[in-house]
Amino acid sequence: MRVLFVVWPVQAHFYPQIPLAWALQGAGHEVCVASHPDLADTITAAGLSAVPLGKDTGIPALATIGEYVTGEDQRAALADRLSITPAERAYPWDMYSSYYVPEIRIFHPEGATPQDVNPGADDLVRFAQGWQPDLVLWEGVWLAAAVAARSCGAAHARSLWAPDYLGWGRARHLAAGLADPLAELVGPVAERYGVPVDPELLLGQWSIDPTPTEVPRLTDVRTVPVRRVPSTGATALPGWLHPKPERPRVALTLGASMRNYMINKPLISAMLDMMDGLDIEVVATFNEAQLEGQRVPDNVRTIDYIPLTQLLPTCSAIVHHGAGGTMSAATAHRVPQLIEMDGLEAHLYAPYVTGRGAGLTIDHQKDSTSEMRKQLLRLVEEPSFQVGADALHADWLALPAPADIVPTLERLTAQFRHRS
């Protein structure tokens, strides 16, 4: 069968799709990946065929995402109308309102009409109608992918890389008696191509979900569970990585994508101060913008980027911001985790990691440097955290690998595909 992936164009969104795309190719299926032209080189570097949408003009630059974020006062007022609790405002409301909804708006503008040209959506529909995929796997933020699937009779499903924030937000709107936000955003494109808007269009015929079984679900949609195999790109192995480190090596990362949109200088400073003077070797994946004005301790090696799949096998611990991709990479490599609670997804994943005894938490806004150092040294020195990391790894292995779900996808595609 032919499978079309449609991904929001940043590496952190694309990389989680690579293992499944490879599994489908390995099973003999044809695979293409459609996205913003800026991601084409990254897609082809992964050995996959790229479909650039919107060509080089007519589609917004990703750097403009901030222009699509609703003002803080408006978001607070909407949270009140939706009866969002204080705990939910920390998570998952901030993820939904500050990131996921703007990510939809950048390619599905508010106030658009069916007559308006939408290069991303129009190119996607044209390609689907020409290539005739059997299955379209799309991220929830690119709703036009479901319209493209309907336009050519393909089965379609969301291939999630994180919990179902959009489904959660949609449900809260409907429960409050408000208009469906996803339907409003995709409505003009759907009408343009004569596609009815219904829950299946908005949420997929099913969803591929990499969320660990023990982590609470945000929605109850039909899912196909899958193991999140870490895929973080590849580079030539640096020479310093090969020899066994003389001291415990600790990875320090705050994510590869967030540094492009939000650089938290006080957090970076706190992380570097925490490492100063400790008898450990630290590898910090910080870029120039993150390091500007910072004092880097002698025991910290900074590098703009190194795949976690290369770095983590050499590490005794990792300090990170609690995002699902980093958590999964650490889990796959049995590395104990120190999670900074200022991260957007830390409130979801930290309880899971600490509950299995695989890590600890810190909060640079509340904890002193001394307290954070003690937590890190416990993680490195106490054997119980390695036992917990092994238990977390066993949870991960219990989920089906991408290759294991290919027969399920074949069956569901045959069930839901409708050729005219």
Short mmCIF file of C-alpha atoms in Angstrom, two decimals, residues 8 10 13 65 68-69 95-96 98-108 139 141-142 161 261:
data_model
loop_
_atom_site.label_atom_id
_atom_site.label_comp_id
_atom_site.label_asym_id
_atom_site.label_seq_id
_atom_site.Cartn_x
_atom_site.Cartn_y
_atom_site.Cartn_z
CA TRP A 8 4.33 19.78 11.18
CA VAL A 10 10.15 20.90 12.84
CA HIS A 13 7.79 16.51 15.20
CA ILE A 65 4.45 31.09 14.96
CA TYR A 68 -0.58 33.07 15.88
CA VAL A 69 -0.61 32.77 19.68
CA MET A 95 0.43 23.05 25.78
CA TYR A 96 -2.97 23.18 24.09
CA SER A 98 0.07 28.24 23.61
CA TYR A 99 1.47 25.70 21.16
CA TYR A 100 -1.00 23.33 19.55
CA VAL A 101 -3.70 25.81 18.54
CA PRO A 102 -1.15 28.29 17.09
CA GLU A 103 0.45 25.40 15.18
CA ILE A 104 -2.91 24.78 13.51
CA ARG A 105 -3.50 28.47 12.82
CA ILE A 106 -0.23 28.93 10.98
CA PHE A 107 -1.52 26.67 8.18
CA HIS A 108 -5.30 27.07 8.76
CA GLU A 139 -0.26 15.02 13.05
CA VAL A 141 -2.15 20.06 13.93
CA TRP A 142 -2.28 19.69 10.13
CA TRP A 161 4.10 12.16 19.02
CA TYR A 261 11.20 29.79 20.00
#
